[in-house]
Amino acid sequence: MEKGKYGLLEKIIYPADLRKLPIDQLVEVCKELRDDIVNELSVNPGHLASSLGTVELTVALHYVFNTPEDRLVWDVGHQAYGHKILTGRRDSFCTNRKLHGIMPFPSPLESEYDTFTCGHASNSISAALGMAVAASRGVHEDGDDSHTTKRHVVAIIGDGAMSGGLAFEGLNNVSSSPNDLLIILNDNNMSIDRSVGGMKQYLLNLNTNETYNWLRYRASEWLKGHGMMSEGRRKGIIRLNNALKAAISHQQNIFEGMNIRYFGPFDGHDVVEMVRILQQLKKMKGPKILHLHTQKGHGYKPAEKAATIWHAPGKFDPDTGERIVSDSPDMPPKYQEVFGNTLLELAKQNPRIVGVTPAMPTGCSMNIMMKEMPNRTFDVGIAEGHAVTFSGGMAKDGLQPFCNIYSAFAQRAYDNIIHDLAILNLPVVICLDRAGLVGEDGATHHGAFDLASLRPIPNLTIASPMDEHELRRLMYTAQLPGKGTFVIRYPRGRGEIVDWECPLEEVAVGTGRKLHDGDDVAILSIGPIGNTVVKAIHDIEQGEDPQTPSLGIAHYDMRFLKPLDENILHEVGKRFKRIVTIEDGVRDGGLGSAVLEWMNDHGYTPAIRRLGLPDAFVEHGTVAELHHIVGIDKENIINALTS
């Protein structure tokens, strides 16, 4: 932060400093906080629009509640940049998402003000309910149950996260346990792309009279004051009241139908009003939900006009709003762009093809097909499990779905992949975007576990293309008759080939290819990390390091993790005493483990060195930095081959 630029914000190190200010200064605090976020992210890219939309809410929450003793549980943590700045990290915010800098999403490993892990969506209600139940019993995180101070717990859910199934599981359980949980629904009609589905339309239509809520609150307080409001009676009155209101209005409130008091919707950008409302709700017993209308990107015109683009815009000029884009015609395309264009090409040839994505049509480039074939593409919202089972249902009755999910988010659909696709071997193509190390988004977003977790599942074909041509061929292969459930994983970012278009040709399932021959050591790779192997072999053969001995290196692109190419493995087992495997996924359980198991089962005894991600959560940083740290960059590959 530039010193002397922000008169009020510079005085706020922690929320206790914020609470010393008179309420009429909070509007200026919000303005300075919003300007600081814009200026910081213009040079150090991150998630901009979501955090701009929660500035007033963030200030009001820390002003009313005694954080960190009171618990704020954020959902979809890219809403929480303002929270980070107000909780002791203002001076270090310039390191956000950088190697060894502050984390990209709130984490208790970083700050006591961060109450739970929140890189993924829809978990806040369940986690906060657990904390609220603990608080109702006087138990704190240290396990001491002697605390007398009443802890308040607030879940802040939004940015489309209410479409996630876990959010509804949490809501369903909220009224069945003693708690005073406050749920704040930050309703901005967005996830990354526009929110979709019935819940979105319901929230747009929902309205409750402010005077009615005030009168109801006063009546409740009077009854409690006269000893006439037990917990059982309170629930009975709520049910009766909800039934009468539904009969009169001809509309049932889904939240009050679950015995959760509902307030709203209110303007989430009126910080003074937010403080007033939160102060009232803070005193109320029982679970309650506050519905706020906010605008993603609020207060910064370019982000207001194009919230999807400004979700994570990269570097930009904060004064003009001009984005600093490094694209040029000479650069290879992003893998997602190759996927999007190839999917449309295949869909034009195959009328059975449909596209499914959980809230990521722009991120995965399914918007290319969506624009031209809107009736054959489905954005199901943040609901990965549903996306998979929905795809299975369509496949069962004759369609050929391509279901595109970010690798880390597909973890939420693991059971659906097994139960709803693999058992029947349904013809669904699961495209796992952002596989491997994704960089600055860190541990919650790395696609580290897909190869290892999916490999044991029967009936799956699992493949990873080394480049854009291979991606196109695998997509073509996967939609051919009789291929069953077919998984294709590929990374975030750009590929290797500028001229990426190539003929669509079938790849024989379970076949790899030899890219380079040699007699001393064999290296087996899967996916785009094979391109780094090619560069390492080139440097070794060029003899750039006089200390490096001359080696004959055979390089095999395995292409399929399941089924493995047994012809290649027999060749390698017979010819080589040394084998190196490499993958951009966890080392334990992936390609290296599969090769070890196969060699053991077939009586081969080579020395096998496995390169991959360690048995630890990898921090955030650039992909190049992280590849070096985990030992799968060119330098480490050369060391593995020559040592």
XYZ file of C-alpha atoms in Angstrom:
643
model
C 0.000 0.000 0.000
C 1.250 3.450 -0.910
C 1.925 5.305 2.361
C -0.189 8.358 3.067
C -2.726 7.559 0.369
C -5.524 6.251 2.591
C -6.271 8.333 5.656
C -8.558 5.893 7.463
C -7.427 2.541 6.097
C -3.845 3.097 7.195
C -5.045 3.394 10.795
C -6.757 -0.001 10.647
C -4.335 -2.828 11.317
C -6.894 -5.164 12.874
C -10.699 -5.101 13.182
C -10.409 -3.728 16.726
C -9.080 -0.526 15.121
C -12.064 -0.442 12.769
C -14.473 -0.711 15.685
C -13.031 2.461 17.236
C -14.324 4.575 14.329
C -17.702 6.327 14.396
C -20.229 4.686 12.110
C -20.399 7.694 9.774
C -16.773 7.090 8.721
C -17.449 3.574 7.441
C -18.528 4.817 4.011
C -15.085 6.355 3.515
C -13.406 3.205 4.834
C -15.267 1.215 2.183
C -14.173 3.627 -0.548
C -10.519 3.408 0.510
C -10.668 -0.380 0.854
C -12.169 -0.742 -2.622
C -9.526 1.562 -4.138
C -6.772 -0.388 -2.399
C -8.040 -3.715 -3.774
C -8.247 -2.289 -7.308
C -4.760 -0.775 -7.171
C -3.130 -3.858 -5.640
C -4.703 -6.279 -8.107
C -3.865 -4.110 -11.109
C -0.195 -5.104 -10.656
C -0.547 -8.392 -8.735
C -3.433 -10.239 -10.414
C -6.081 -12.095 -8.468
C -9.842 -12.393 -8.012
C -11.100 -8.834 -8.332
C -14.848 -8.570 -8.963
C -16.030 -10.856 -6.169
C -14.107 -9.033 -3.456
C -15.281 -5.632 -4.726
C -18.845 -6.834 -4.294
C -18.374 -7.676 -0.605
C -16.536 -4.559 0.609
C -19.458 -3.057 2.560
C -20.471 -6.423 3.976
C -16.893 -7.133 5.093
C -16.561 -3.784 6.857
C -19.951 -4.157 8.545
C -19.205 -7.687 9.749
C -15.909 -6.755 11.366
C -17.477 -3.607 12.824
C -20.362 -5.462 14.503
C -18.793 -8.769 15.473
C -15.888 -9.296 17.843
C -13.568 -11.067 15.443
C -11.575 -13.267 15.742
C -13.446 -14.497 18.847
C -16.643 -14.396 16.795
C -16.393 -16.614 13.744
C -16.767 -15.450 10.141
C -16.868 -18.468 7.829
C -16.367 -17.398 4.220
C -17.664 -19.447 1.315
C -15.922 -19.164 -2.059
C -12.894 -17.467 -0.527
C -12.195 -15.169 -3.455
C -14.804 -12.868 -1.872
C -12.470 -12.227 1.051
C -9.680 -9.884 -0.093
C -11.167 -7.034 1.948
C -11.261 -9.385 4.930
C -7.554 -10.132 4.506
C -6.648 -6.440 4.324
C -8.602 -5.612 7.490
C -7.139 -8.498 9.491
C -3.453 -7.721 9.797
C -2.391 -8.434 6.222
C -2.670 -5.020 4.603
C 1.088 -4.503 4.295
C 1.673 -8.042 3.046
C -1.270 -8.094 0.640
C 1.125 -7.254 -2.202
C 2.445 -10.827 -1.797
C -0.991 -12.373 -2.297
C -0.784 -15.547 -4.450
C 2.995 -15.207 -4.803
C 5.436 -17.927 -3.767
C 5.802 -17.858 0.043
C 3.376 -14.903 0.160
C -0.059 -14.815 1.733
C -2.435 -17.531 0.616
C -4.868 -17.010 -2.261
C -7.852 -18.005 -0.088
C -8.543 -17.681 3.651
C -6.929 -20.401 5.729
C -6.579 -20.968 9.492
C -2.977 -21.937 8.737
C -2.344 -18.276 7.973
C -4.499 -16.242 10.349
C -6.713 -16.714 13.394
C -9.257 -14.510 11.601
C -9.583 -17.185 8.896
C -11.820 -19.782 10.484
C -11.963 -22.537 7.869
C -10.586 -23.667 4.508
C -12.676 -22.059 1.782
C -11.083 -22.450 -1.624
C -14.062 -24.445 -2.917
C -17.748 -23.583 -2.770
C -20.736 -24.499 -0.615
C -19.073 -25.693 2.614
C -19.626 -22.615 4.812
C -23.044 -23.519 6.238
C -21.975 -26.994 7.324
C -18.700 -25.792 8.833
C -20.304 -22.804 10.541
C -23.099 -24.977 11.928
C -20.476 -27.199 13.519
C -18.849 -24.148 15.095
C -22.227 -22.814 16.254
C -23.074 -26.111 17.951
C -19.691 -26.059 19.677
C -20.339 -22.466 20.742
C -23.762 -23.391 22.145
C -21.996 -25.863 24.428
C -19.361 -23.384 25.511
C -16.568 -25.301 23.778
C -13.839 -23.407 21.889
C -11.192 -24.649 19.491
C -8.758 -25.280 22.356
C -11.135 -27.953 23.685
C -11.768 -26.014 26.888
C -15.489 -26.090 27.749
C -15.251 -23.549 30.564
C -15.694 -20.455 28.385
C -18.525 -18.169 29.421
C -18.326 -15.689 26.554
C -20.997 -16.293 23.930
C -19.419 -16.761 20.537
C -21.321 -15.632 17.449
C -20.899 -17.593 14.227
C -21.632 -16.199 10.764
C -21.538 -18.062 7.431
C -21.157 -15.885 4.337
C -22.269 -17.817 1.262
C -22.619 -16.430 -2.241
C -21.136 -16.180 -5.712
C -23.361 -19.033 -6.842
C -22.368 -21.374 -3.992
C -26.003 -21.824 -2.936
C -26.447 -24.095 -5.970
C -24.059 -26.640 -4.416
C -25.670 -29.678 -2.831
C -23.635 -29.403 0.375
C -25.216 -25.994 1.051
C -28.668 -27.597 1.080
C -27.475 -30.457 3.261
C -26.255 -27.862 5.748
C -29.476 -25.853 5.562
C -31.529 -28.983 6.136
C -29.620 -29.686 9.352
C -29.479 -26.137 10.697
C -32.902 -26.186 12.361
C -32.428 -29.618 13.949
C -29.523 -28.649 16.227
C -29.477 -25.974 18.939
C -27.619 -23.013 17.461
C -27.755 -19.272 16.856
C -26.108 -19.408 13.428
C -26.428 -16.413 11.133
C -26.249 -17.253 7.420
C -25.616 -14.351 5.075
C -26.584 -14.981 1.471
C -24.522 -12.664 -0.718
C -26.792 -12.814 -3.741
C -24.980 -11.270 -6.713
C -26.591 -13.466 -9.377
C -23.116 -14.753 -10.295
C -20.661 -17.568 -9.745
C -18.001 -16.834 -12.359
C -20.427 -16.800 -15.217
C -24.049 -15.842 -14.587
C -25.832 -18.034 -12.044
C -28.345 -20.472 -13.437
C -31.181 -22.663 -12.255
C -34.319 -22.451 -10.179
C -32.588 -21.155 -7.040
C -31.283 -18.168 -8.994
C -34.787 -17.257 -10.162
C -36.226 -17.865 -6.704
C -33.749 -15.479 -5.116
C -34.499 -12.843 -7.723
C -38.197 -13.031 -6.933
C -37.998 -13.426 -3.158
C -39.085 -10.473 -1.028
C -40.068 -10.007 2.596
C -41.493 -6.832 4.116
C -39.073 -4.974 6.401
C -41.872 -3.703 8.698
C -43.187 -7.250 9.050
C -39.772 -8.490 10.159
C -39.464 -5.677 12.692
C -42.906 -6.360 14.200
C -42.189 -10.067 14.332
C -38.915 -9.460 16.129
C -40.565 -7.159 18.692
C -43.305 -9.704 19.378
C -40.716 -12.444 19.816
C -38.752 -10.333 22.298
C -41.933 -9.571 24.296
C -42.871 -13.246 24.532
C -39.370 -14.192 25.669
C -39.372 -11.379 28.223
C -42.563 -12.785 29.755
C -41.311 -16.347 29.864
C -43.637 -17.540 27.144
C -41.087 -18.588 24.477
C -39.541 -22.025 24.932
C -37.544 -23.644 22.119
C -40.384 -26.022 21.254
C -42.953 -23.228 21.323
C -40.678 -21.022 19.215
C -40.533 -23.656 16.447
C -44.279 -24.200 16.622
C -44.976 -20.488 16.281
C -42.534 -20.260 13.350
C -44.290 -23.122 11.559
C -47.744 -21.601 12.162
C -46.548 -18.169 11.105
C -44.945 -19.523 7.948
C -48.113 -21.409 7.013
C -50.281 -18.310 7.466
C -47.874 -16.114 5.515
C -47.640 -18.648 2.678
C -51.445 -18.859 2.504
C -51.811 -15.090 2.330
C -48.955 -14.438 -0.130
C -49.370 -17.641 -2.181
C -45.586 -18.068 -1.885
C -43.627 -20.367 0.416
C -40.260 -19.110 1.669
C -37.880 -22.042 1.258
C -35.706 -20.927 4.187
C -38.556 -20.421 6.622
C -39.904 -23.745 5.404
C -36.792 -25.173 7.071
C -37.528 -23.217 10.279
C -34.784 -20.694 9.571
C -35.789 -17.074 10.139
C -35.458 -15.072 6.918
C -34.643 -11.360 6.615
C -34.351 -9.470 3.387
C -33.525 -8.887 0.712
C -31.525 -5.766 1.629
C -29.024 -3.598 -0.214
C -25.639 -5.131 0.509
C -23.814 -1.943 -0.486
C -25.322 0.281 2.235
C -22.730 -0.191 4.952
C -24.548 1.867 7.593
C -27.752 -0.104 7.061
C -25.737 -3.321 7.144
C -24.375 -2.397 10.565
C -27.878 -1.651 11.872
C -29.293 -4.941 10.604
C -26.366 -7.022 11.853
C -26.575 -5.445 15.298
C -30.221 -6.516 15.506
C -29.634 -10.019 14.211
C -26.681 -10.472 16.556
C -29.092 -10.414 19.509
C -31.549 -12.944 18.080
C -31.651 -16.561 19.170
C -32.002 -19.427 16.768
C -30.840 -19.856 13.149
C -31.479 -17.011 10.737
C -30.615 -16.016 7.189
C -29.903 -12.506 5.918
C -30.435 -12.113 2.177
C -28.383 -9.340 0.566
C -28.408 -8.094 -3.003
C -24.918 -7.107 -4.130
C -23.236 -6.396 -7.441
C -20.121 -8.265 -8.453
C -17.427 -5.689 -9.246
C -19.350 -2.926 -7.432
C -17.658 0.480 -7.364
C -15.343 -0.144 -10.320
C -17.123 0.544 -13.598
C -15.231 -1.860 -15.884
C -15.893 -4.735 -13.470
C -19.543 -3.771 -13.071
C -20.051 -3.911 -16.842
C -18.275 -7.247 -17.423
C -18.120 -9.171 -14.144
C -17.181 -12.471 -15.803
C -14.121 -10.983 -17.510
C -13.166 -9.114 -14.344
C -13.534 -12.135 -12.083
C -9.771 -12.605 -12.493
C -8.686 -10.088 -15.148
C -4.898 -10.272 -14.874
C -2.934 -7.028 -14.888
C -4.735 -3.830 -15.869
C -4.554 -0.036 -15.764
C -6.621 0.951 -12.700
C -7.403 4.407 -14.125
C -8.601 3.403 -17.596
C -9.633 -0.186 -16.944
C -7.564 -1.349 -19.923
C -6.441 -4.936 -19.413
C -2.794 -5.719 -20.125
C -3.070 -8.832 -22.282
C 0.043 -10.659 -23.434
C -1.654 -12.678 -26.201
C -0.144 -12.650 -29.682
C -0.798 -14.647 -32.864
C 2.559 -16.387 -32.444
C 1.592 -17.959 -29.116
C 0.103 -21.448 -28.768
C -3.540 -21.497 -27.672
C -4.707 -22.457 -24.209
C -5.726 -26.079 -23.810
C -9.228 -24.948 -22.844
C -9.548 -23.088 -26.160
C -8.543 -26.196 -28.079
C -11.118 -28.152 -26.091
C -13.881 -25.607 -26.785
C -13.253 -25.368 -30.513
C -12.796 -29.125 -30.922
C -16.001 -29.834 -28.995
C -17.967 -27.609 -31.370
C -16.311 -29.280 -34.357
C -17.230 -32.736 -33.044
C -20.764 -31.662 -32.146
C -21.347 -30.541 -35.740
C -20.374 -34.041 -36.892
C -22.106 -36.024 -34.130
C -25.678 -34.942 -33.273
C -25.615 -37.040 -30.075
C -22.950 -34.844 -28.455
C -24.016 -32.489 -25.660
C -21.900 -30.359 -23.339
C -22.198 -30.100 -19.535
C -20.272 -27.821 -17.175
C -20.731 -26.831 -13.524
C -20.636 -23.008 -13.664
C -17.519 -22.800 -15.851
C -18.626 -22.308 -19.483
C -16.179 -19.435 -20.013
C -13.374 -20.930 -17.929
C -13.424 -24.219 -19.830
C -14.418 -22.584 -23.169
C -17.662 -24.539 -23.501
C -19.151 -21.098 -24.167
C -17.905 -21.556 -27.758
C -20.374 -24.393 -28.307
C -22.941 -22.731 -26.047
C -23.062 -19.674 -28.299
C -23.700 -21.692 -31.454
C -25.673 -24.590 -29.955
C -27.403 -23.307 -26.811
C -29.895 -26.187 -26.779
C -27.088 -28.745 -26.613
C -25.080 -27.229 -23.752
C -25.939 -27.174 -20.054
C -24.462 -25.029 -17.303
C -25.741 -26.726 -14.139
C -24.244 -24.268 -11.625
C -21.767 -25.148 -8.886
C -22.917 -28.763 -8.678
C -20.225 -31.146 -9.861
C -21.871 -34.317 -8.572
C -25.096 -33.407 -10.342
C -23.164 -32.587 -13.517
C -21.770 -36.128 -13.606
C -25.027 -37.927 -12.770
C -27.010 -35.675 -15.132
C -24.512 -36.630 -17.855
C -24.975 -40.280 -16.935
C -28.729 -39.988 -17.315
C -28.401 -38.491 -20.782
C -25.856 -41.139 -21.791
C -28.120 -43.937 -20.553
C -30.764 -42.850 -23.045
C -28.623 -42.309 -26.092
C -26.756 -39.002 -25.874
C -22.963 -38.526 -25.784
C -22.143 -35.993 -23.048
C -18.834 -34.186 -22.708
C -18.763 -33.203 -19.023
C -16.031 -30.634 -18.355
C -15.002 -30.084 -14.715
C -11.894 -28.534 -13.209
C -9.815 -31.372 -11.781
C -9.809 -30.102 -8.187
C -13.580 -29.543 -8.249
C -14.214 -33.013 -9.700
C -13.128 -34.387 -6.327
C -16.656 -33.532 -5.157
C -18.084 -35.907 -7.780
C -15.999 -38.979 -6.955
C -18.909 -41.156 -5.866
C -20.985 -40.020 -8.840
C -18.222 -41.090 -11.230
C -18.110 -44.539 -9.620
C -21.797 -45.150 -8.943
C -23.488 -43.277 -11.771
C -21.059 -43.779 -14.659
C -18.477 -46.506 -14.149
C -20.722 -49.329 -12.933
C -22.748 -49.151 -16.160
C -19.720 -48.014 -18.216
C -21.842 -45.215 -19.652
C -20.498 -43.273 -22.658
C -19.617 -40.017 -20.898
C -16.416 -38.102 -21.658
C -15.129 -36.460 -18.466
C -12.730 -33.675 -19.398
C -10.677 -32.626 -16.399
C -9.426 -29.085 -17.028
C -6.776 -27.490 -14.768
C -5.163 -30.883 -14.068
C -1.770 -30.843 -12.354
C -0.278 -27.823 -10.629
C -2.329 -24.737 -11.480
C -0.047 -22.118 -9.923
C -1.145 -19.129 -7.884
C -4.494 -20.531 -6.682
C -2.611 -22.996 -4.506
C -3.420 -26.181 -2.635
C -7.208 -25.976 -2.886
C -7.084 -25.731 -6.678
C -4.178 -27.952 -7.767
C -5.437 -30.892 -9.829
C -3.078 -33.212 -7.999
C -5.147 -36.284 -7.209
C -7.143 -37.239 -10.303
C -4.771 -39.849 -11.754
C -4.254 -41.631 -8.442
C -7.873 -41.459 -7.296
C -9.467 -42.548 -10.572
C -6.989 -45.319 -11.479
C -8.540 -48.009 -9.234
C -12.075 -47.538 -10.649
C -13.134 -50.319 -13.027
C -14.396 -49.507 -16.546
C -12.641 -46.120 -16.764
C -10.330 -45.184 -19.595
C -7.901 -42.519 -18.350
C -5.774 -40.506 -20.768
C -3.711 -37.338 -20.801
C -2.556 -35.659 -24.038
C 0.990 -34.398 -24.402
C -0.047 -31.532 -26.694
C -2.985 -29.935 -28.495
C -2.985 -32.406 -31.390
C -3.202 -35.289 -28.954
C -6.051 -33.574 -27.094
C -8.057 -33.292 -30.299
C -7.411 -36.929 -31.226
C -8.343 -38.184 -27.777
C -11.568 -36.163 -27.807
C -12.427 -37.641 -31.195
C -11.623 -41.149 -29.958
C -13.643 -40.775 -26.758
C -16.913 -40.083 -28.592
C -16.654 -43.068 -30.909
C -19.055 -45.976 -30.268
C -18.165 -48.469 -27.569
C -15.632 -46.345 -25.652
C -17.574 -46.235 -22.376
C -16.597 -43.800 -19.641
C -13.543 -41.898 -20.856
C -11.478 -39.433 -18.789
C -9.198 -36.872 -20.463
C -7.103 -34.638 -18.231
C -5.144 -31.590 -19.350
C -3.551 -28.566 -17.667
C -4.310 -24.920 -17.235
C -2.545 -22.564 -19.612
C -1.013 -22.709 -23.054
C 0.014 -25.696 -25.053
C 3.020 -26.232 -27.271
C 1.792 -25.920 -30.862
C 0.803 -22.682 -32.565
C -0.731 -24.540 -35.512
C -2.981 -26.602 -33.259
C -5.580 -27.750 -35.779
C -5.001 -31.240 -37.107
C -7.075 -34.054 -38.622
C -9.366 -35.833 -36.165
C -8.051 -39.388 -36.028
C -8.701 -42.291 -33.691
C -6.067 -43.228 -31.133
C -6.042 -46.912 -30.198
C -7.072 -47.061 -26.544
C -4.238 -48.182 -24.278
C -1.403 -47.327 -26.658
C 1.520 -45.032 -26.064
C 4.331 -43.989 -28.394
C 8.101 -43.955 -28.410
C 9.376 -40.406 -28.975
C 13.114 -41.019 -28.614
C 15.264 -44.133 -28.500
C 18.280 -44.982 -26.409
C 19.851 -47.927 -24.577
C 20.816 -46.680 -21.113
C 17.700 -45.399 -19.375
C 13.994 -45.200 -20.210
C 11.762 -42.358 -19.099
C 8.002 -42.841 -19.141
C 5.857 -39.714 -19.043
C 2.159 -38.962 -19.208
C 0.599 -35.687 -20.294
C 2.169 -32.327 -21.142
C 5.049 -32.821 -18.705
C 6.449 -34.949 -21.525
C 7.361 -31.744 -23.361
C 9.699 -30.841 -20.513
C 11.252 -34.304 -20.835
C 11.887 -33.648 -24.542
C 13.749 -30.441 -23.651
C 15.764 -32.180 -20.942
C 16.858 -34.940 -23.316
C 17.814 -32.335 -25.903
C 20.020 -30.491 -23.414
C 21.691 -33.725 -22.317
C 22.408 -34.733 -25.899
C 23.773 -31.305 -26.755
C 26.306 -31.760 -23.994
C 25.745 -28.294 -22.561
C 27.018 -29.510 -19.187
C 30.532 -30.988 -19.586
C 30.029 -32.891 -16.303
C 27.022 -34.748 -17.720
C 27.940 -38.185 -19.086
C 26.796 -39.282 -22.495
C 23.547 -41.239 -22.198
C 21.239 -43.108 -24.507
C 17.767 -42.099 -23.309
C 14.546 -43.689 -24.521
C 11.436 -41.567 -24.015
C 7.929 -43.034 -24.082
C 4.762 -40.960 -23.979
C 2.408 -43.408 -22.250
C -0.664 -41.331 -23.146
C -2.977 -43.702 -21.202
C -2.796 -44.402 -17.500
C -5.577 -46.943 -17.863
C -5.270 -49.237 -19.678
C -1.480 -49.144 -19.728
C 0.368 -49.956 -22.938
C 1.666 -53.396 -22.026
C 3.703 -53.705 -25.216
C 5.737 -50.672 -24.189
C 6.099 -51.995 -20.626
C 7.322 -55.394 -21.839
C 9.846 -53.661 -24.110
C 11.061 -51.412 -21.320
C 11.167 -54.230 -18.769
C 13.300 -56.392 -21.037
C 15.667 -53.675 -22.302
C 16.367 -51.383 -19.357
C 17.752 -51.740 -15.877
C 16.866 -48.109 -15.077
C 13.449 -46.514 -15.515
C 12.280 -43.017 -14.606
C 8.574 -42.138 -14.517
C 7.225 -38.600 -14.397
C 3.748 -37.144 -13.949
C 2.138 -33.833 -12.953
C 0.131 -35.506 -10.208
C 0.759 -37.165 -6.863
C 3.579 -39.661 -7.072
C 1.858 -42.207 -4.825
C -0.844 -44.018 -6.741
C -0.321 -42.537 -10.195
C 1.708 -43.557 -13.243
C 4.874 -44.402 -11.317
C 2.964 -46.654 -8.940
C 1.164 -48.315 -11.844
C 4.475 -49.070 -13.576
C 5.989 -50.429 -10.355
C 3.011 -52.718 -9.827
C 3.050 -53.941 -13.429
C 6.785 -54.665 -13.397
C 6.459 -56.593 -10.146
C 3.476 -58.575 -11.414
C 5.342 -59.559 -14.595
C 8.671 -60.491 -13.033
C 10.768 -57.517 -14.175
C 13.188 -55.984 -11.677
C 14.496 -52.648 -13.020
C 15.433 -49.797 -10.687
C 12.502 -47.382 -10.959
C 12.647 -43.745 -9.907
C 9.306 -41.950 -9.713
C 9.015 -38.191 -10.236
C 5.783 -36.462 -9.285
C 4.122 -34.454 -6.569
C 5.060 -35.322 -2.983
C 2.751 -36.602 -0.260
C 2.071 -33.046 0.866
C -0.142 -30.142 -0.150
C 1.798 -27.927 -2.548
C 1.741 -24.184 -1.855
C 0.948 -21.401 -4.315
C 3.354 -19.775 -6.775
C 3.928 -19.765 -10.504
C 3.741 -23.142 -12.212
C 7.445 -22.903 -13.077
C 8.353 -22.206 -9.441
C 6.243 -25.075 -8.181
C 7.545 -27.537 -10.770
C 11.052 -26.771 -9.532
C 10.073 -27.166 -5.871
C 8.440 -30.568 -6.402
C 11.212 -31.762 -8.716
C 9.544 -32.090 -12.125
C 11.186 -29.189 -13.987
C 13.876 -29.623 -16.638
C 16.743 -29.296 -14.167
C 15.406 -32.026 -11.900
C 14.604 -34.311 -14.828
C 18.182 -33.983 -16.059
C 19.455 -34.817 -12.564
C 17.171 -37.854 -12.358
C 18.354 -39.158 -15.722
C 22.060 -38.557 -15.187
C 22.523 -39.411 -11.502
